[in-house]
C-alpha cells in the first residue's frame, strides 16, 4: 500500500481523500466545512474493497459537529476521524500530501515540492486568485504542521495550460499594463483535463502524442480545452475561472462594457460586479436555478426561462467546440467529463448535434446509456471518437504528488 493524502482547501472548508496510488483506489474521503463559524461540520467516509467481489463499497459516513475555528483545528478533527473510523494512519501512513492550488500563475508549470519559498509565491499569487489561493495556503500550513515529516506537493490547476502559445494566452490590451499586473489567460481545471486526455488515449490504445483532443469539463464550473499531443494549446477559462462557457452561477464570456454600464447605472462597486458575474449569473441568472438537472426538467415541462438558459448554454458550448476544431485542424477525440458532462445525455447530444460536417456522429442509444465508467458514445463509423470519461482529480493529484515526493 502506498497512501497519498490529497487536500483541496478553501477559505472556510477543505476536502480530503486518502488514495492508494498502487491500486489507484480511494481508502477514505471527507469534508471539513463551516470553518470559523459557531458550529463546524466534518464528515468522514471509509471505503473498502469487498473481498472477492472486486468492487468498492462504502462504509457508513461519520458526521462530527463542533466549533472549528481554523484550519489547524480542522486537521485535528480530520485526524480524529481517521483514528476513530479508520483507516489507521499509523498503518496507512501517507508517503506524501498533495495539495490542489488553483492559481500558479506563470511561475509553476509542474507539481512542486512545497517549501517556505513556494508558500511565499502562492501567497503572492493570491492577487490573481483572491477567492482560492489564501484558503489553499491555510490548508498547506495546517497540513505541514500535522504531517511535518511527510513531503508536501502543490499541484496547480493552471500548470497543464502553461504549454499554450502566446497567441492563445495573450489579451489584446496595452502590453505594459498586462505585464505589470500579470494579466493573461492562465486556464483552470488543468488537473482534470490532463487526467481525461491521458485516460482517453489509454482507453483507445493510441499514443497520446498522436492525438488531437477536445476535453469538455462540464460541471457547475465548466471549461473546454484543445489538446494536441497531450499538451494544452487553448482553453476557455482565462485570467480567472470566469471566462468562457456558461456555468452554474458564472456568466462566462461577456462584453467588458457591461461592467461599465452596470457601474454607472446601478452604482455597483468592483466587488459587487465581481459577485454579480460569479455568483448571480450563468444558469442561475437566466433561470433561477444553477443545476442542469433542474433546468432540463423545467425545459421539458415548457418553462420559457429554462429553455432559453439551456439554449444559451448549448450555443456557447458549440461555439467553443467549433473554435477548437478550427485551432486543431480537426479532432480525433472529444471527451465529456464532470457532473454535467458525465451524466447529461441531452447536453452531450445537443452540443454535438451540428458537427456532422466535422465527422462527429453520436450514437443515440450509446449516449442514452446509464453505464458507468469510460465509454464510447459515437457510432462505429464516426471519424471523431466521442467519449464519456469520468474525471478523478484526486487520483491525478495523488499520482503527481507521489511522483514528486519519490523523485
JSON list of C-alpha atoms in Angstrom, two decimals, residues 242 244-247 249-254 276-278 281-282 316:
[
{"chain": "A", "resi": 242, "resn": "UNK", "atom": "CA", "xyz": [-14.99, 33.39, -15.00]},
{"chain": "A", "resi": 244, "resn": "UNK", "atom": "CA", "xyz": [-15.53, 31.05, -21.26]},
{"chain": "A", "resi": 245, "resn": "UNK", "atom": "CA", "xyz": [-18.53, 28.75, -21.09]},
{"chain": "A", "resi": 246, "resn": "UNK", "atom": "CA", "xyz": [-21.85, 29.47, -19.39]},
{"chain": "A", "resi": 247, "resn": "UNK", "atom": "CA", "xyz": [-21.69, 27.90, -15.92]},
{"chain": "A", "resi": 249, "resn": "UNK", "atom": "CA", "xyz": [-23.57, 30.76, -11.47]},
{"chain": "A", "resi": 250, "resn": "UNK", "atom": "CA", "xyz": [-20.88, 32.35, -13.70]},
{"chain": "A", "resi": 251, "resn": "UNK", "atom": "CA", "xyz": [-21.59, 34.31, -16.84]},
{"chain": "A", "resi": 252, "resn": "UNK", "atom": "CA", "xyz": [-18.67, 33.12, -18.92]},
{"chain": "A", "resi": 253, "resn": "UNK", "atom": "CA", "xyz": [-17.78, 35.36, -21.87]},
{"chain": "A", "resi": 254, "resn": "UNK", "atom": "CA", "xyz": [-19.34, 38.82, -21.69]},
{"chain": "A", "resi": 276, "resn": "UNK", "atom": "CA", "xyz": [-22.74, 39.58, -9.79]},
{"chain": "A", "resi": 277, "resn": "UNK", "atom": "CA", "xyz": [-20.83, 37.81, -12.58]},
{"chain": "A", "resi": 278, "resn": "UNK", "atom": "CA", "xyz": [-19.50, 34.93, -10.45]},
{"chain": "A", "resi": 281, "resn": "UNK", "atom": "CA", "xyz": [-25.17, 34.90, -13.38]},
{"chain": "A", "resi": 282, "resn": "UNK", "atom": "CA", "xyz": [-24.93, 31.83, -15.63]},
{"chain": "A", "resi": 316, "resn": "UNK", "atom": "CA", "xyz": [-21.77, 28.89, -26.16]}
]
